[in-house]
Amino acid sequence: MPKNKKRNTPHRGGSGGGGSGAAAATAATAGGQHRNVQPFSDEDASIETMSHCSGYSDPSSFAEDGPEVLDEEGTQEDLEYKLKGLIDLTLDKSAKTRQAALEGIKNALASKMLYEFILERRMTLTDSIERCLKKGKSDEQRAAAALASVLCIQLGPGIESEEVLKTLGPILKKIICDGTASIQARQTCATCFGVCCFIATDDITELYSTLQCLENIFTKSYLKEKDANVICSTPNTVLHISSLLAWTLLLSICPINEVKKKLEMHFHKLPSLLSSDDVNMRIAAGESLALLFELARGIESDFFYEDMESLTQMLRALATDGNKHRAKVDKRKQRSVFRDILRAVEERDFPTETVKFGPERMYIDCWVKKHTYDTFKEVLGSGMQYHLQSNEFLRNVFELGPPVMVDAATLKTMKISRFERVGFVFVFSRTKCTREKWSQRFDSAKLLSVEFCFLVMLQIQNSCTKSIEI
């Protein structure tokens, strides 16, 4: 992040390394039993990896257990012990083992602040990520890029993250621009490159170079023929979407002169992406346009867009789209987003959103803030709320101030039990059963009423027959 964007960034020190509440950690030593540790599971074992990882449980357990299990069942020592083993496994001969180790480390870092632990092993982790990006295949490259993003989020802006970006940046850029590489790997690398550059870069020329790299990717989706009305999606569309979103994120921290330059280049071309037949591309283009309008009006309050009428017509059509050839889910999602985009472009209005985490609340009241939040949430997943509470870098980005200290008793009362989390499932099931029961009763009542009417008619017929005989 450029200096003018991080002059208020607090000194990290060592405050992030020893907080309470993190990812689950259960491991066993290769030669003996570790304290409070379960032995290696038979399901996780394989002939290929037993000699390397027989002392460690499945790395994916970080994603399943989450940060709460550590408070109740594990210790900080167990977690660090398991992470050391996973770091060693990133050098394993098996590609699947390396990928699982990368994913396990990423899930752990996404669910707990481990600044001191990571700082001591930053070079080792960086070397492992570099090796996996260079020699790994698609899935391994994706796991390595995802870990690089979370690593920079843990380190925050500073010399350490700058060195990570300096080492991995050229490799990420090479993969993004490599047409023979996997689309999924290029997509993840584009997001990673944008996030790492947002956090770590202190060189404005490096920022501009990253913008140009991402720009060269997503502009390939622009309409090339004047007579074309629809942009057909291709396998590269997902890569173009990720590049556009990463480019928009970096544009939000650029100097005013660069923002003006980019606005002049893309304001008249970006609306063409609204004609894409891919709903995610339409939404990404619409949100990027809303953010560009917000930046332009922040620079010039009386900003005037020449093609405003045609743009608003296109946005209004998307906000009320009823095309039968599109899926209902896509139409519902699209209409909801484009109603907000239309209000932003026409009325300069943004529907404020509230994000709750622990005892705090964060209000998202502009498109820049929303886009930044969505980007980091995509990287951190379910760990986003924990990082909003504990990560000084993210709290500085969203202007939340220093972390709020909450004692263990208060934290425990705020946690939602597993039964409460799935309570709505039982409520829904009960409602469904009740509905079916009443439906059955109604059907039975209708059947009884028909039978009753039939019996009455028989009785009347019998009485009429008797009267005739008399």
PDB file of N, CA, C and O in Angstrom, residues 184-252:
ATOM      1  N   GLN A 184      -8.188 -21.579 -13.573  1.00  0.00           N
ATOM      2  CA  GLN A 184      -8.470 -21.447 -12.144  1.00  0.00           C
ATOM      3  C   GLN A 184      -7.249 -20.939 -11.380  1.00  0.00           C
ATOM      4  O   GLN A 184      -7.374 -20.105 -10.474  1.00  0.00           O
ATOM      5  N   ALA A 185      -6.055 -21.420 -11.765  1.00  0.00           N
ATOM      6  CA  ALA A 185      -4.830 -20.951 -11.115  1.00  0.00           C
ATOM      7  C   ALA A 185      -4.590 -19.473 -11.437  1.00  0.00           C
ATOM      8  O   ALA A 185      -4.222 -18.686 -10.548  1.00  0.00           O
ATOM      9  N   ARG A 186      -4.804 -19.082 -12.678  1.00  0.00           N
ATOM     10  CA  ARG A 186      -4.625 -17.678 -13.064  1.00  0.00           C
ATOM     11  C   ARG A 186      -5.627 -16.776 -12.340  1.00  0.00           C
ATOM     12  O   ARG A 186      -5.297 -15.654 -11.928  1.00  0.00           O
ATOM     13  N   GLN A 187      -6.853 -17.279 -12.165  1.00  0.00           N
ATOM     14  CA  GLN A 187      -7.885 -16.514 -11.474  1.00  0.00           C
ATOM     15  C   GLN A 187      -7.491 -16.256 -10.016  1.00  0.00           C
ATOM     16  O   GLN A 187      -7.569 -15.110  -9.534  1.00  0.00           O
ATOM     17  N   THR A 188      -7.059 -17.307  -9.312  1.00  0.00           N
ATOM     18  CA  THR A 188      -6.654 -17.147  -7.913  1.00  0.00           C
ATOM     19  C   THR A 188      -5.421 -16.268  -7.795  1.00  0.00           C
ATOM     20  O   THR A 188      -5.308 -15.462  -6.859  1.00  0.00           O
ATOM     21  N   CYS A 189      -4.498 -16.397  -8.721  1.00  0.00           N
ATOM     22  CA  CYS A 189      -3.287 -15.564  -8.702  1.00  0.00           C
ATOM     23  C   CYS A 189      -3.617 -14.093  -8.934  1.00  0.00           C
ATOM     24  O   CYS A 189      -2.964 -13.213  -8.360  1.00  0.00           O
ATOM     25  N   ALA A 190      -4.614 -13.819  -9.768  1.00  0.00           N
ATOM     26  CA  ALA A 190      -5.010 -12.430 -10.011  1.00  0.00           C
ATOM     27  C   ALA A 190      -5.559 -11.796  -8.731  1.00  0.00           C
ATOM     28  O   ALA A 190      -5.200 -10.658  -8.381  1.00  0.00           O
ATOM     29  N   THR A 191      -6.411 -12.527  -8.031  1.00  0.00           N
ATOM     30  CA  THR A 191      -6.932 -12.021  -6.751  1.00  0.00           C
ATOM     31  C   THR A 191      -5.811 -11.845  -5.745  1.00  0.00           C
ATOM     32  O   THR A 191      -5.731 -10.819  -5.045  1.00  0.00           O
ATOM     33  N   CYS A 192      -4.918 -12.837  -5.665  1.00  0.00           N
ATOM     34  CA  CYS A 192      -3.793 -12.779  -4.731  1.00  0.00           C
ATOM     35  C   CYS A 192      -2.881 -11.588  -5.044  1.00  0.00           C
ATOM     36  O   CYS A 192      -2.455 -10.865  -4.137  1.00  0.00           O
ATOM     37  N   PHE A 193      -2.594 -11.382  -6.315  1.00  0.00           N
ATOM     38  CA  PHE A 193      -1.715 -10.284  -6.717  1.00  0.00           C
ATOM     39  C   PHE A 193      -2.308  -8.940  -6.303  1.00  0.00           C
ATOM     40  O   PHE A 193      -1.611  -8.055  -5.785  1.00  0.00           O
ATOM     41  N   GLY A 194      -3.613  -8.776  -6.525  1.00  0.00           N
ATOM     42  CA  GLY A 194      -4.268  -7.534  -6.139  1.00  0.00           C
ATOM     43  C   GLY A 194      -4.256  -7.311  -4.639  1.00  0.00           C
ATOM     44  O   GLY A 194      -3.962  -6.210  -4.159  1.00  0.00           O
ATOM     45  N   VAL A 195      -4.569  -8.357  -3.855  1.00  0.00           N
ATOM     46  CA  VAL A 195      -4.617  -8.230  -2.398  1.00  0.00           C
ATOM     47  C   VAL A 195      -3.228  -7.949  -1.826  1.00  0.00           C
ATOM     48  O   VAL A 195      -3.057  -7.053  -0.983  1.00  0.00           O
ATOM     49  N   CYS A 196      -2.231  -8.690  -2.279  1.00  0.00           N
ATOM     50  CA  CYS A 196      -0.866  -8.495  -1.774  1.00  0.00           C
ATOM     51  C   CYS A 196      -0.333  -7.112  -2.129  1.00  0.00           C
ATOM     52  O   CYS A 196       0.349  -6.474  -1.310  1.00  0.00           O
ATOM     53  N   CYS A 197      -0.634  -6.663  -3.323  1.00  0.00           N
ATOM     54  CA  CYS A 197      -0.186  -5.333  -3.738  1.00  0.00           C
ATOM     55  C   CYS A 197      -0.909  -4.253  -2.926  1.00  0.00           C
ATOM     56  O   CYS A 197      -0.315  -3.249  -2.535  1.00  0.00           O
ATOM     57  N   PHE A 198      -2.191  -4.440  -2.660  1.00  0.00           N
ATOM     58  CA  PHE A 198      -2.965  -3.510  -1.840  1.00  0.00           C
ATOM     59  C   PHE A 198      -2.351  -3.357  -0.455  1.00  0.00           C
ATOM     60  O   PHE A 198      -2.295  -2.262   0.105  1.00  0.00           O
ATOM     61  N   ILE A 199      -1.864  -4.470   0.094  1.00  0.00           N
ATOM     62  CA  ILE A 199      -1.324  -4.450   1.456  1.00  0.00           C
ATOM     63  C   ILE A 199       0.119  -3.983   1.489  1.00  0.00           C
ATOM     64  O   ILE A 199       0.482  -3.136   2.315  1.00  0.00           O
ATOM     65  N   ALA A 200       0.942  -4.521   0.598  1.00  0.00           N
ATOM     66  CA  ALA A 200       2.383  -4.459   0.795  1.00  0.00           C
ATOM     67  C   ALA A 200       3.118  -3.414  -0.020  1.00  0.00           C
ATOM     68  O   ALA A 200       4.172  -2.936   0.419  1.00  0.00           O
ATOM     69  N   THR A 201       2.625  -3.076  -1.208  1.00  0.00           N
ATOM     70  CA  THR A 201       3.453  -2.246  -2.085  1.00  0.00           C
ATOM     71  C   THR A 201       3.652  -0.847  -1.519  1.00  0.00           C
ATOM     72  O   THR A 201       2.709  -0.199  -1.044  1.00  0.00           O
ATOM     73  N   ASP A 202       4.906  -0.401  -1.562  1.00  0.00           N
ATOM     74  CA  ASP A 202       5.242   0.960  -1.137  1.00  0.00           C
ATOM     75  C   ASP A 202       5.850   1.732  -2.298  1.00  0.00           C
ATOM     76  O   ASP A 202       6.278   2.865  -2.151  1.00  0.00           O
ATOM     77  N   ASP A 203       5.888   1.079  -3.467  1.00  0.00           N
ATOM     78  CA  ASP A 203       6.464   1.682  -4.672  1.00  0.00           C
ATOM     79  C   ASP A 203       5.329   1.995  -5.634  1.00  0.00           C
ATOM     80  O   ASP A 203       4.627   1.097  -6.103  1.00  0.00           O
ATOM     81  N   ILE A 204       5.126   3.266  -5.947  1.00  0.00           N
ATOM     82  CA  ILE A 204       4.002   3.669  -6.792  1.00  0.00           C
ATOM     83  C   ILE A 204       4.138   3.106  -8.198  1.00  0.00           C
ATOM     84  O   ILE A 204       3.137   2.782  -8.851  1.00  0.00           O
ATOM     85  N   THR A 205       5.366   2.945  -8.664  1.00  0.00           N
ATOM     86  CA  THR A 205       5.559   2.363 -10.002  1.00  0.00           C
ATOM     87  C   THR A 205       5.143   0.888 -10.027  1.00  0.00           C
ATOM     88  O   THR A 205       4.619   0.404 -11.023  1.00  0.00           O
ATOM     89  N   GLU A 206       5.380   0.174  -8.909  1.00  0.00           N
ATOM     90  CA  GLU A 206       4.944  -1.213  -8.815  1.00  0.00           C
ATOM     91  C   GLU A 206       3.423  -1.302  -8.802  1.00  0.00           C
ATOM     92  O   GLU A 206       2.827  -2.209  -9.397  1.00  0.00           O
ATOM     93  N   LEU A 207       2.788  -0.340  -8.152  1.00  0.00           N
ATOM     94  CA  LEU A 207       1.322  -0.288  -8.139  1.00  0.00           C
ATOM     95  C   LEU A 207       0.785  -0.084  -9.550  1.00  0.00           C
ATOM     96  O   LEU A 207      -0.150  -0.774  -9.981  1.00  0.00           O
ATOM     97  N   TYR A 208       1.370   0.849 -10.283  1.00  0.00           N
ATOM     98  CA  TYR A 208       0.927   1.110 -11.659  1.00  0.00           C
ATOM     99  C   TYR A 208       1.186  -0.101 -12.562  1.00  0.00           C
ATOM    100  O   TYR A 208       0.379  -0.406 -13.446  1.00  0.00           O
ATOM    101  N   SER A 209       2.311  -0.787 -12.327  1.00  0.00           N
ATOM    102  CA  SER A 209       2.628  -1.971 -13.123  1.00  0.00           C
ATOM    103  C   SER A 209       1.602  -3.085 -12.883  1.00  0.00           C
ATOM    104  O   SER A 209       1.177  -3.769 -13.823  1.00  0.00           O
ATOM    105  N   THR A 210       1.192  -3.251 -11.626  1.00  0.00           N
ATOM    106  CA  THR A 210       0.180  -4.262 -11.307  1.00  0.00           C
ATOM    107  C   THR A 210      -1.153  -3.909 -11.945  1.00  0.00           C
ATOM    108  O   THR A 210      -1.849  -4.776 -12.488  1.00  0.00           O
ATOM    109  N   LEU A 211      -1.527  -2.630 -11.877  1.00  0.00           N
ATOM    110  CA  LEU A 211      -2.763  -2.178 -12.518  1.00  0.00           C
ATOM    111  C   LEU A 211      -2.754  -2.487 -14.014  1.00  0.00           C
ATOM    112  O   LEU A 211      -3.742  -2.968 -14.571  1.00  0.00           O
ATOM    113  N   GLN A 212      -1.613  -2.233 -14.656  1.00  0.00           N
ATOM    114  CA  GLN A 212      -1.511  -2.471 -16.089  1.00  0.00           C
ATOM    115  C   GLN A 212      -1.610  -3.955 -16.416  1.00  0.00           C
ATOM    116  O   GLN A 212      -2.260  -4.344 -17.396  1.00  0.00           O
ATOM    117  N   CYS A 213      -1.010  -4.776 -15.583  1.00  0.00           N
ATOM    118  CA  CYS A 213      -1.064  -6.235 -15.789  1.00  0.00           C
ATOM    119  C   CYS A 213      -2.506  -6.729 -15.723  1.00  0.00           C
ATOM    120  O   CYS A 213      -2.962  -7.481 -16.602  1.00  0.00           O
ATOM    121  N   LEU A 214      -3.245  -6.305 -14.709  1.00  0.00           N
ATOM    122  CA  LEU A 214      -4.645  -6.716 -14.558  1.00  0.00           C
ATOM    123  C   LEU A 214      -5.521  -6.123 -15.651  1.00  0.00           C
ATOM    124  O   LEU A 214      -6.454  -6.762 -16.145  1.00  0.00           O
ATOM    125  N   GLU A 215      -5.195  -4.913 -16.039  1.00  0.00           N
ATOM    126  CA  GLU A 215      -5.953  -4.216 -17.091  1.00  0.00           C
ATOM    127  C   GLU A 215      -5.837  -4.954 -18.420  1.00  0.00           C
ATOM    128  O   GLU A 215      -6.825  -5.076 -19.164  1.00  0.00           O
ATOM    129  N   ASN A 216      -4.655  -5.446 -18.700  1.00  0.00           N
ATOM    130  CA  ASN A 216      -4.447  -6.167 -19.957  1.00  0.00           C
ATOM    131  C   ASN A 216      -5.280  -7.451 -20.030  1.00  0.00           C
ATOM    132  O   ASN A 216      -5.565  -7.940 -21.130  1.00  0.00           O
ATOM    133  N   ILE A 217      -5.662  -7.971 -18.873  1.00  0.00           N
ATOM    134  CA  ILE A 217      -6.450  -9.206 -18.842  1.00  0.00           C
ATOM    135  C   ILE A 217      -7.936  -8.921 -19.062  1.00  0.00           C
ATOM    136  O   ILE A 217      -8.550  -9.457 -19.992  1.00  0.00           O
ATOM    137  N   PHE A 218      -8.541  -8.074 -18.211  1.00  0.00           N
ATOM    138  CA  PHE A 218      -9.997  -7.932 -18.277  1.00  0.00           C
ATOM    139  C   PHE A 218     -10.475  -7.117 -19.475  1.00  0.00           C
ATOM    140  O   PHE A 218     -11.632  -7.245 -19.892  1.00  0.00           O
ATOM    141  N   THR A 219      -9.604  -6.285 -20.057  1.00  0.00           N
ATOM    142  CA  THR A 219     -10.027  -5.511 -21.229  1.00  0.00           C
ATOM    143  C   THR A 219     -10.249  -6.399 -22.456  1.00  0.00           C
ATOM    144  O   THR A 219     -10.844  -5.954 -23.444  1.00  0.00           O
ATOM    145  N   LYS A 220      -9.802  -7.642 -22.390  1.00  0.00           N
ATOM    146  CA  LYS A 220     -10.046  -8.567 -23.494  1.00  0.00           C
ATOM    147  C   LYS A 220     -11.526  -8.930 -23.605  1.00  0.00           C
ATOM    148  O   LYS A 220     -11.957  -9.490 -24.619  1.00  0.00           O
ATOM    149  N   SER A 221     -12.295  -8.609 -22.565  1.00  0.00           N
ATOM    150  CA  SER A 221     -13.737  -8.871 -22.600  1.00  0.00           C
ATOM    151  C   SER A 221     -14.528  -7.711 -23.190  1.00  0.00           C
ATOM    152  O   SER A 221     -15.741  -7.823 -23.389  1.00  0.00           O
ATOM    153  N   TYR A 222     -13.882  -6.580 -23.429  1.00  0.00           N
ATOM    154  CA  TYR A 222     -14.589  -5.441 -24.027  1.00  0.00           C
ATOM    155  C   TYR A 222     -15.114  -5.811 -25.413  1.00  0.00           C
ATOM    156  O   TYR A 222     -14.511  -6.621 -26.128  1.00  0.00           O
ATOM    157  N   LEU A 223     -16.224  -5.171 -25.812  1.00  0.00           N
ATOM    158  CA  LEU A 223     -16.766  -5.380 -27.151  1.00  0.00           C
ATOM    159  C   LEU A 223     -15.760  -4.904 -28.189  1.00  0.00           C
ATOM    160  O   LEU A 223     -15.308  -3.761 -28.154  1.00  0.00           O
ATOM    161  N   LYS A 224     -15.435  -5.780 -29.111  1.00  0.00           N
ATOM    162  CA  LYS A 224     -14.464  -5.415 -30.140  1.00  0.00           C
ATOM    163  C   LYS A 224     -15.139  -4.968 -31.421  1.00  0.00           C
ATOM    164  O   LYS A 224     -14.551  -4.289 -32.251  1.00  0.00           O
ATOM    165  N   GLU A 225     -16.405  -5.343 -31.590  1.00  0.00           N
ATOM    166  CA  GLU A 225     -17.136  -4.954 -32.792  1.00  0.00           C
ATOM    167  C   GLU A 225     -18.271  -4.015 -32.415  1.00  0.00           C
ATOM    168  O   GLU A 225     -19.018  -4.268 -31.476  1.00  0.00           O
ATOM    169  N   LYS A 226     -18.414  -2.947 -33.161  1.00  0.00           N
ATOM    170  CA  LYS A 226     -19.431  -1.955 -32.841  1.00  0.00           C
ATOM    171  C   LYS A 226     -20.841  -2.504 -32.996  1.00  0.00           C
ATOM    172  O   LYS A 226     -21.767  -2.063 -32.327  1.00  0.00           O
ATOM    173  N   ASP A 227     -21.014  -3.465 -33.885  1.00  0.00           N
ATOM    174  CA  ASP A 227     -22.355  -3.985 -34.132  1.00  0.00           C
ATOM    175  C   ASP A 227     -22.753  -5.095 -33.161  1.00  0.00           C
ATOM    176  O   ASP A 227     -23.894  -5.530 -33.158  1.00  0.00           O
ATOM    177  N   ALA A 228     -21.799  -5.547 -32.361  1.00  0.00           N
ATOM    178  CA  ALA A 228     -22.106  -6.639 -31.430  1.00  0.00           C
ATOM    179  C   ALA A 228     -22.957  -6.120 -30.279  1.00  0.00           C
ATOM    180  O   ALA A 228     -22.725  -5.018 -29.768  1.00  0.00           O
ATOM    181  N   ASN A 229     -23.947  -6.906 -29.877  1.00  0.00           N
ATOM    182  CA  ASN A 229     -24.849  -6.504 -28.802  1.00  0.00           C
ATOM    183  C   ASN A 229     -24.615  -7.280 -27.518  1.00  0.00           C
ATOM    184  O   ASN A 229     -24.923  -6.805 -26.434  1.00  0.00           O
ATOM    185  N   VAL A 230     -24.090  -8.486 -27.628  1.00  0.00           N
ATOM    186  CA  VAL A 230     -23.900  -9.340 -26.464  1.00  0.00           C
ATOM    187  C   VAL A 230     -22.482  -9.889 -26.464  1.00  0.00           C
ATOM    188  O   VAL A 230     -21.957 -10.266 -27.509  1.00  0.00           O
ATOM    189  N   ILE A 231     -21.865  -9.901 -25.278  1.00  0.00           N
ATOM    190  CA  ILE A 231     -20.545 -10.501 -25.118  1.00  0.00           C
ATOM    191  C   ILE A 231     -20.736 -11.933 -24.649  1.00  0.00           C
ATOM    192  O   ILE A 231     -21.275 -12.177 -23.569  1.00  0.00           O
ATOM    193  N   CYS A 232     -20.331 -12.878 -25.464  1.00  0.00           N
ATOM    194  CA  CYS A 232     -20.482 -14.286 -25.106  1.00  0.00           C
ATOM    195  C   CYS A 232     -19.389 -14.685 -24.117  1.00  0.00           C
ATOM    196  O   CYS A 232     -18.226 -14.321 -24.285  1.00  0.00           O
ATOM    197  N   SER A 233     -19.798 -15.406 -23.085  1.00  0.00           N
ATOM    198  CA  SER A 233     -18.829 -15.835 -22.077  1.00  0.00           C
ATOM    199  C   SER A 233     -17.914 -16.915 -22.650  1.00  0.00           C
ATOM    200  O   SER A 233     -18.302 -17.689 -23.521  1.00  0.00           O
ATOM    201  N   THR A 234     -16.704 -16.951 -22.150  1.00  0.00           N
ATOM    202  CA  THR A 234     -15.698 -17.920 -22.554  1.00  0.00           C
ATOM    203  C   THR A 234     -15.094 -18.532 -21.293  1.00  0.00           C
ATOM    204  O   THR A 234     -15.369 -18.055 -20.167  1.00  0.00           O
ATOM    205  N   PRO A 235     -14.286 -19.570 -21.426  1.00  0.00           N
ATOM    206  CA  PRO A 235     -13.618 -20.111 -20.224  1.00  0.00           C
ATOM    207  C   PRO A 235     -12.772 -19.073 -19.496  1.00  0.00           C
ATOM    208  O   PRO A 235     -12.511 -19.218 -18.297  1.00  0.00           O
ATOM    209  N   ASN A 236     -12.328 -18.022 -20.218  1.00  0.00           N
ATOM    210  CA  ASN A 236     -11.505 -16.985 -19.593  1.00  0.00           C
ATOM    211  C   ASN A 236     -12.321 -15.949 -18.830  1.00  0.00           C
ATOM    212  O   ASN A 236     -11.738 -15.067 -18.185  1.00  0.00           O
ATOM    213  N   THR A 237     -13.649 -16.040 -18.875  1.00  0.00           N
ATOM    214  CA  THR A 237     -14.487 -15.017 -18.245  1.00  0.00           C
ATOM    215  C   THR A 237     -14.225 -14.916 -16.749  1.00  0.00           C
ATOM    216  O   THR A 237     -14.166 -13.821 -16.185  1.00  0.00           O
ATOM    217  N   VAL A 238     -14.063 -16.069 -16.077  1.00  0.00           N
ATOM    218  CA  VAL A 238     -13.817 -16.031 -14.630  1.00  0.00           C
ATOM    219  C   VAL A 238     -12.500 -15.325 -14.316  1.00  0.00           C
ATOM    220  O   VAL A 238     -12.383 -14.620 -13.305  1.00  0.00           O
ATOM    221  N   LEU A 239     -11.503 -15.504 -15.175  1.00  0.00           N
ATOM    222  CA  LEU A 239     -10.229 -14.800 -15.000  1.00  0.00           C
ATOM    223  C   LEU A 239     -10.415 -13.306 -15.191  1.00  0.00           C
ATOM    224  O   LEU A 239      -9.870 -12.498 -14.423  1.00  0.00           O
ATOM    225  N   HIS A 240     -11.199 -12.915 -16.192  1.00  0.00           N
ATOM    226  CA  HIS A 240     -11.442 -11.491 -16.446  1.00  0.00           C
ATOM    227  C   HIS A 240     -12.192 -10.847 -15.286  1.00  0.00           C
ATOM    228  O   HIS A 240     -11.925  -9.692 -14.930  1.00  0.00           O
ATOM    229  N   ILE A 241     -13.118 -11.590 -14.679  1.00  0.00           N
ATOM    230  CA  ILE A 241     -13.874 -11.054 -13.537  1.00  0.00           C
ATOM    231  C   ILE A 241     -12.936 -10.793 -12.361  1.00  0.00           C
ATOM    232  O   ILE A 241     -12.966  -9.714 -11.747  1.00  0.00           O
ATOM    233  N   SER A 242     -12.101 -11.779 -12.028  1.00  0.00           N
ATOM    234  CA  SER A 242     -11.169 -11.616 -10.903  1.00  0.00           C
ATOM    235  C   SER A 242     -10.180 -10.482 -11.164  1.00  0.00           C
ATOM    236  O   SER A 242      -9.851  -9.719 -10.246  1.00  0.00           O
ATOM    237  N   SER A 243      -9.725 -10.355 -12.400  1.00  0.00           N
ATOM    238  CA  SER A 243      -8.787  -9.279 -12.739  1.00  0.00           C
ATOM    239  C   SER A 243      -9.456  -7.918 -12.615  1.00  0.00           C
ATOM    240  O   SER A 243      -8.850  -6.959 -12.110  1.00  0.00           O
ATOM    241  N   LEU A 244     -10.707  -7.823 -13.068  1.00  0.00           N
ATOM    242  CA  LEU A 244     -11.443  -6.558 -12.961  1.00  0.00           C
ATOM    243  C   LEU A 244     -11.640  -6.158 -11.505  1.00  0.00           C
ATOM    244  O   LEU A 244     -11.436  -4.992 -11.131  1.00  0.00           O
ATOM    245  N   LEU A 245     -12.030  -7.108 -10.658  1.00  0.00           N
ATOM    246  CA  LEU A 245     -12.268  -6.804  -9.247  1.00  0.00           C
ATOM    247  C   LEU A 245     -10.975  -6.422  -8.532  1.00  0.00           C
ATOM    248  O   LEU A 245     -10.958  -5.510  -7.700  1.00  0.00           O
ATOM    249  N   ALA A 246      -9.872  -7.118  -8.849  1.00  0.00           N
ATOM    250  CA  ALA A 246      -8.580  -6.774  -8.243  1.00  0.00           C
ATOM    251  C   ALA A 246      -8.114  -5.397  -8.719  1.00  0.00           C
ATOM    252  O   ALA A 246      -7.563  -4.606  -7.942  1.00  0.00           O
ATOM    253  N   TRP A 247      -8.331  -5.110  -9.999  1.00  0.00           N
ATOM    254  CA  TRP A 247      -7.969  -3.792 -10.560  1.00  0.00           C
ATOM    255  C   TRP A 247      -8.765  -2.682  -9.873  1.00  0.00           C
ATOM    256  O   TRP A 247      -8.209  -1.633  -9.525  1.00  0.00           O
ATOM    257  N   THR A 248     -10.042  -2.909  -9.665  1.00  0.00           N
ATOM    258  CA  THR A 248     -10.888  -1.910  -9.008  1.00  0.00           C
ATOM    259  C   THR A 248     -10.422  -1.670  -7.576  1.00  0.00           C
ATOM    260  O   THR A 248     -10.425  -0.533  -7.094  1.00  0.00           O
ATOM    261  N   LEU A 249     -10.035  -2.749  -6.875  1.00  0.00           N
ATOM    262  CA  LEU A 249      -9.526  -2.607  -5.506  1.00  0.00           C
ATOM    263  C   LEU A 249      -8.290  -1.717  -5.469  1.00  0.00           C
ATOM    264  O   LEU A 249      -8.185  -0.814  -4.624  1.00  0.00           O
ATOM    265  N   LEU A 250      -7.353  -1.948  -6.381  1.00  0.00           N
ATOM    266  CA  LEU A 250      -6.121  -1.153  -6.398  1.00  0.00           C
ATOM    267  C   LEU A 250      -6.370   0.280  -6.848  1.00  0.00           C
ATOM    268  O   LEU A 250      -5.695   1.208  -6.389  1.00  0.00           O
ATOM    269  N   LEU A 251      -7.353   0.473  -7.733  1.00  0.00           N
ATOM    270  CA  LEU A 251      -7.655   1.829  -8.189  1.00  0.00           C
ATOM    271  C   LEU A 251      -8.137   2.704  -7.034  1.00  0.00           C
ATOM    272  O   LEU A 251      -7.922   3.927  -7.036  1.00  0.00           O
ATOM    273  N   SER A 252      -8.762   2.088  -6.028  1.00  0.00           N
ATOM    274  CA  SER A 252      -9.300   2.857  -4.902  1.00  0.00           C
ATOM    275  C   SER A 252      -8.206   3.462  -4.023  1.00  0.00           C
ATOM    276  O   SER A 252      -8.499   4.347  -3.206  1.00  0.00           O
TER     277      SER A 252
END
